[in-house]
Amino acid sequence: MKKNELIINLEEKKATLKKGGGEKAIEKQHARGKLTARERIELLVDPGTFQEFDLFVKTRSTYFGLDKKSIPADGVVTGTGYVNGRRIALFAQDFTVIGGSLGEMYALKTTKMQDLAMKLGIPIIGMNDSGGARIQEGIDSLYGYGEIFRRNVKTSGVIPQITIMMGPTAGGAVYSPAIMDFIIMTEKATTYITGPEVVKAVTGEQVGHEELGGGLVHNTKSGVAHFLAKDDKDAIETLKKLLSFLPDNYLQEPEIVDTGDPVEREELDLRNIVPIDPSKSYDVRDVINKVVDNGDFLEVQSLFAKNVVVGFARIGGRAVGIVANQAEYMAGVLDINASDKIARFVRFCDAFNIPFVTFVDTPGFLPGTDQEHRGIIRHGAKVLYAFSEATVPKVTVIMRKAFGGAYIAMCARHLGADMVFAYPQAEIAVMGAAGAANIIFRKEIKNAENPEAVRQEKIKEYKDQFANPFKAAERGYVDDIIDPKDTRIVVAKALEFLRTKSEEPVQKKHGNIPL
Ligand code: HXC
């Protein structure tokens, strides 16, 4: 049957609106090395699954000639689709349309997706590329941001919320991603509260866009972003991988996948990777890669606070969160940034029923005025809080150093670890033997004829007593001391066994995590 005029008219209308800002603007977008909102959606969702919402929405604002301007779809493409067969809701900011800036109706389109995702219990994905509040619309855009933020908070811990930044995310646009669970940033993306011009006007400081808030800055320095991507395509691939580890909502568990990697796999290399000599370094990712299925590990915040490593993997097909001290970087010490990184990751895993495995090898919290004055106590407390609060299965492997507060903080039995294993070279003590001997035998060392010889003797004495896992095992703080080659087998068995763990959180309005 022939198309009638109504259908022809509809198709034309849709085609025009779908061109966004038009050919020239699209060319400009491509010249900046960016894809358009619709091209990004096409890359993200399974073919033919995108259902667009609100293509015909228009701004109601008439200020500063907005009523005369063409603003297709009001600058944001919203809808639902499937990613590798799983449902998601999304909004993709269209920079070709008035800089992807947010006005009242644009915000309503966004909150409609947030509400829908919440009702259905499915992840919400934001693709950011926006100059922030639509300046011409004035306070209506502020109202819009407020409504989005409130939903980000309401949704937090209910469904995964993930942002991919692929262009500017300026001004009011920054806080929605910041409340969400993960931010993936391309190298060229920028995010800042105020751009270089405002910075110059207010402080006199001269700084470029990327230097102020580029992908690299937020992945290495501020810790705002969780993944750095080469370009739009790479960012979307990262998102797909991340989603594969997550359930759709807090009432579900992540999918169990047949990874083809047997759990009964011994790894003789693990006997050598973690050196017996506590002063020797190694890359903890070599341990993680040997333990998880097929060595497939998605590291989160790999460029920030490198003294700890966190990320997602599978063991026996089950999604797990991995938390580990990184001996290779600052000897795996816990500092402010590492504490923030661990605490936020652990709370995410707990909220979404992802058990975690903690690999411990840390000399302690980082001492010094810099850390103390910036609040290592307040930040370190987050780690204790997050591990204690978590009700998912918690498995801890003490590989080498586990001293003092950091021993407790790294998910010790005392914070509720369900199963704790230690390597034979583990040292579980109040502090390192050298430091301990210097304090408790200070007088004897000082008054000795040969102070150095006595010092070494006392260090040995302390080491023999405490620098091993047996004292902790005698008390039941460690459940078993294992051959490192069996780590995968032991951890996989533990996770399998703990799968029915159920621990009701204490009834309260909410806790008060130190922030
Ligand atoms: C309206 C905007 C806009 C905005 C960009 N445009 N940002 N229109 N409101 N916030 C328009 C531009 O006028 C231009 O229109 C088109 O989008 C493309 O922008 P360009 O500047 O040509 O692109 P580019 O050179 O790539 O620079 C991108 C940019 C820059 C860095 C994002 O546009 C910029 O600095 N924009 C303002 C950013 C900002 O200060 N936002 C804060 C808003 S206040 P034409 O017609 O020329 O193509 C805010 C506070 C809210 O957000 C607080 C809530 C809590």
GROMACS .gro file of N, CA and C in nm, residues 308-373:
model
  198
  308VAL      N    1   4.679   0.150   4.527
  308VAL     CA    2   4.581   0.042   4.540
  308VAL      C    3   4.522   0.012   4.403
  309VAL      N    4   4.480  -0.112   4.386
  309VAL     CA    5   4.420  -0.154   4.259
  309VAL      C    6   4.280  -0.204   4.290
  310VAL      N    7   4.180  -0.151   4.218
  310VAL     CA    8   4.043  -0.201   4.233
  310VAL      C    9   3.986  -0.230   4.094
  311GLY      N   10   3.890  -0.319   4.088
  311GLY     CA   11   3.830  -0.346   3.957
  311GLY      C   12   3.743  -0.470   3.960
  312PHE      N   13   3.688  -0.500   3.841
  312PHE     CA   14   3.594  -0.611   3.828
  312PHE      C   15   3.657  -0.728   3.752
  313ALA      N   16   3.617  -0.847   3.791
  313ALA     CA   17   3.663  -0.967   3.720
  313ALA      C   18   3.558  -1.074   3.746
  314ARG      N   19   3.587  -1.196   3.699
  314ARG     CA   20   3.501  -1.310   3.733
  314ARG      C   21   3.587  -1.420   3.792
  315ILE      N   22   3.531  -1.489   3.888
  315ILE     CA   23   3.599  -1.608   3.941
  315ILE      C   24   3.494  -1.719   3.940
  316GLY      N   25   3.523  -1.828   3.868
  316GLY     CA   26   3.423  -1.933   3.852
  316GLY      C   27   3.298  -1.878   3.786
  317GLY      N   28   3.314  -1.780   3.700
  317GLY     CA   29   3.201  -1.724   3.626
  317GLY      C   30   3.122  -1.618   3.701
  318ARG      N   31   3.149  -1.604   3.832
  318ARG     CA   32   3.077  -1.503   3.912
  318ARG      C   33   3.149  -1.369   3.909
  319ALA      N   34   3.076  -1.262   3.895
  319ALA     CA   35   3.138  -1.129   3.899
  319ALA      C   36   3.189  -1.102   4.040
  320VAL      N   37   3.310  -1.050   4.050
  320VAL     CA   38   3.366  -1.013   4.180
  320VAL      C   39   3.433  -0.877   4.170
  321GLY      N   40   3.434  -0.808   4.283
  321GLY     CA   41   3.515  -0.687   4.292
  321GLY      C   42   3.649  -0.726   4.352
  322ILE      N   43   3.754  -0.668   4.300
  322ILE     CA   44   3.888  -0.697   4.352
  322ILE      C   45   3.942  -0.569   4.415
  323VAL      N   46   3.995  -0.581   4.536
  323VAL     CA   47   4.061  -0.469   4.603
  323VAL      C   48   4.200  -0.519   4.642
  324ALA      N   49   4.305  -0.444   4.608
  324ALA     CA   50   4.440  -0.493   4.638
  324ALA      C   51   4.536  -0.378   4.663
  325ASN      N   52   4.626  -0.398   4.756
  325ASN     CA   53   4.736  -0.303   4.772
  325ASN      C   54   4.834  -0.327   4.658
  326GLN      N   55   4.891  -0.221   4.606
  326GLN     CA   56   4.985  -0.234   4.495
  326GLN      C   57   5.128  -0.211   4.547
  327ALA      N   58   5.200  -0.322   4.572
  327ALA     CA   59   5.335  -0.312   4.629
  327ALA      C   60   5.427  -0.229   4.540
  328GLU      N   61   5.397  -0.230   4.410
  328GLU     CA   62   5.484  -0.163   4.314
  328GLU      C   63   5.480  -0.011   4.324
  329TYR      N   64   5.379   0.042   4.388
  329TYR     CA   65   5.362   0.186   4.394
  329TYR      C   66   5.349   0.231   4.539
  330MET      N   67   5.447   0.306   4.587
  330MET     CA   68   5.450   0.353   4.726
  330MET      C   69   5.433   0.235   4.824
  331ALA      N   70   5.484   0.120   4.784
  331ALA     CA   71   5.481  -0.001   4.867
  331ALA      C   72   5.340  -0.043   4.909
  332GLY      N   73   5.240   0.011   4.840
  332GLY     CA   74   5.101  -0.030   4.871
  332GLY      C   75   5.046   0.038   4.996
  333VAL      N   76   5.104   0.152   5.030
  333VAL     CA   77   5.060   0.223   5.150
  333VAL      C   78   4.918   0.279   5.128
  334LEU      N   79   4.846   0.299   5.236
  334LEU     CA   80   4.713   0.360   5.226
  334LEU      C   81   4.724   0.510   5.252
  335ASP      N   82   4.686   0.590   5.156
  335ASP     CA   83   4.682   0.735   5.178
  335ASP      C   84   4.540   0.785   5.152
  336ILE      N   85   4.527   0.916   5.148
  336ILE     CA   86   4.392   0.975   5.135
  336ILE      C   87   4.323   0.929   5.007
  337ASN      N   88   4.392   0.943   4.896
  337ASN     CA   89   4.328   0.909   4.768
  337ASN      C   90   4.298   0.760   4.757
  338ALA      N   91   4.391   0.678   4.807
  338ALA     CA   92   4.368   0.533   4.802
  338ALA      C   93   4.246   0.497   4.888
  339SER      N   94   4.233   0.564   5.000
  339SER     CA   95   4.120   0.537   5.089
  339SER      C   96   3.988   0.570   5.020
  340ASP      N   97   3.983   0.686   4.956
  340ASP     CA   98   3.860   0.725   4.884
  340ASP      C   99   3.829   0.625   4.774
  341LYS      N  100   3.935   0.585   4.705
  341LYS     CA  101   3.917   0.493   4.591
  341LYS      C  102   3.860   0.359   4.639
  342ILE      N  103   3.917   0.305   4.744
  342ILE     CA  104   3.869   0.176   4.795
  342ILE      C  105   3.726   0.187   4.847
  343ALA      N  106   3.703   0.290   4.929
  343ALA     CA  107   3.573   0.299   4.996
  343ALA      C  108   3.459   0.310   4.894
  344ARG      N  109   3.479   0.393   4.795
  344ARG     CA  110   3.371   0.412   4.696
  344ARG      C  111   3.348   0.284   4.617
  345PHE      N  112   3.456   0.215   4.584
  345PHE     CA  113   3.442   0.092   4.506
  345PHE      C  114   3.371  -0.017   4.588
  346VAL      N  115   3.412  -0.031   4.712
  346VAL     CA  116   3.353  -0.134   4.798
  346VAL      C  117   3.203  -0.107   4.818
  347ARG      N  118   3.167   0.020   4.836
  347ARG     CA  119   3.026   0.053   4.857
  347ARG      C  120   2.945   0.025   4.730
  348PHE      N  121   3.006   0.047   4.614
  348PHE     CA  122   2.935   0.014   4.491
  348PHE      C  123   2.909  -0.136   4.484
  349CYS      N  124   3.016  -0.214   4.507
  349CYS     CA  125   3.002  -0.361   4.500
  349CYS      C  126   2.893  -0.408   4.597
  350ASP      N  127   2.898  -0.354   4.717
  350ASP     CA  128   2.801  -0.398   4.818
  350ASP      C  129   2.659  -0.363   4.775
  351ALA      N  130   2.640  -0.242   4.724
  351ALA     CA  131   2.506  -0.199   4.684
  351ALA      C  132   2.448  -0.290   4.576
  352PHE      N  133   2.536  -0.345   4.491
  352PHE     CA  134   2.486  -0.421   4.375
  352PHE      C  135   2.522  -0.571   4.384
  353ASN      N  136   2.533  -0.620   4.506
  353ASN     CA  137   2.545  -0.765   4.528
  353ASN      C  138   2.665  -0.827   4.457
  354ILE      N  139   2.775  -0.755   4.455
  354ILE     CA  140   2.896  -0.809   4.395
  354ILE      C  141   2.993  -0.842   4.508
  355PRO      N  142   3.020  -0.971   4.532
  355PRO     CA  143   3.114  -1.006   4.640
  355PRO      C  144   3.252  -0.950   4.608
  356PHE      N  145   3.336  -0.934   4.709
  356PHE     CA  146   3.470  -0.888   4.674
  356PHE      C  147   3.579  -0.966   4.745
  357VAL      N  148   3.693  -0.963   4.679
  357VAL     CA  149   3.813  -1.030   4.731
  357VAL      C  150   3.918  -0.923   4.756
  358THR      N  151   3.975  -0.923   4.875
  358THR     CA  152   4.074  -0.822   4.911
  358THR      C  153   4.212  -0.887   4.923
  359PHE      N  154   4.307  -0.839   4.848
  359PHE     CA  155   4.444  -0.889   4.854
  359PHE      C  156   4.528  -0.789   4.933
  360VAL      N  157   4.584  -0.835   5.044
  360VAL     CA  158   4.648  -0.741   5.137
  360VAL      C  159   4.800  -0.753   5.134
  361ASP      N  160   4.865  -0.640   5.118
  361ASP     CA  161   5.009  -0.629   5.137
  361ASP      C  162   5.040  -0.481   5.154
  362THR      N  163   5.027  -0.434   5.276
  362THR     CA  164   5.043  -0.290   5.300
  362THR      C  165   5.122  -0.264   5.428
  363PRO      N  166   5.214  -0.167   5.421
  363PRO     CA  167   5.289  -0.133   5.542
  363PRO      C  168   5.209  -0.046   5.638
  364GLY      N  169   5.095   0.008   5.595
  364GLY     CA  170   5.013   0.088   5.686
  364GLY      C  171   4.956   0.210   5.619
  365PHE      N  172   4.908   0.303   5.703
  365PHE     CA  173   4.862   0.434   5.653
  365PHE      C  174   4.984   0.524   5.638
  366LEU      N  175   4.981   0.612   5.540
  366LEU     CA  176   5.096   0.698   5.512
  366LEU      C  177   5.111   0.806   5.620
  367PRO      N  178   5.226   0.807   5.688
  367PRO     CA  179   5.245   0.908   5.792
  367PRO      C  180   5.287   1.045   5.736
  368GLY      N  181   5.278   1.149   5.817
  368GLY     CA  182   5.329   1.280   5.777
  368GLY      C  183   5.227   1.391   5.786
  369THR      N  184   5.279   1.514   5.794
  369THR     CA  185   5.189   1.630   5.811
  369THR      C  186   5.096   1.648   5.692
  370ASP      N  187   5.147   1.624   5.571
  370ASP     CA  188   5.062   1.646   5.454
  370ASP      C  189   4.933   1.563   5.466
  371GLN      N  190   4.951   1.435   5.495
  371GLN     CA  191   4.834   1.346   5.504
  371GLN      C  192   4.750   1.378   5.628
  372GLU      N  193   4.816   1.400   5.740
  372GLU     CA  194   4.740   1.427   5.863
  372GLU      C  195   4.658   1.555   5.849
  373HIS      N  196   4.722   1.660   5.795
  373HIS     CA  197   4.652   1.788   5.787
  373HIS      C  198   4.540   1.786   5.684
   0.00000   0.00000   0.00000
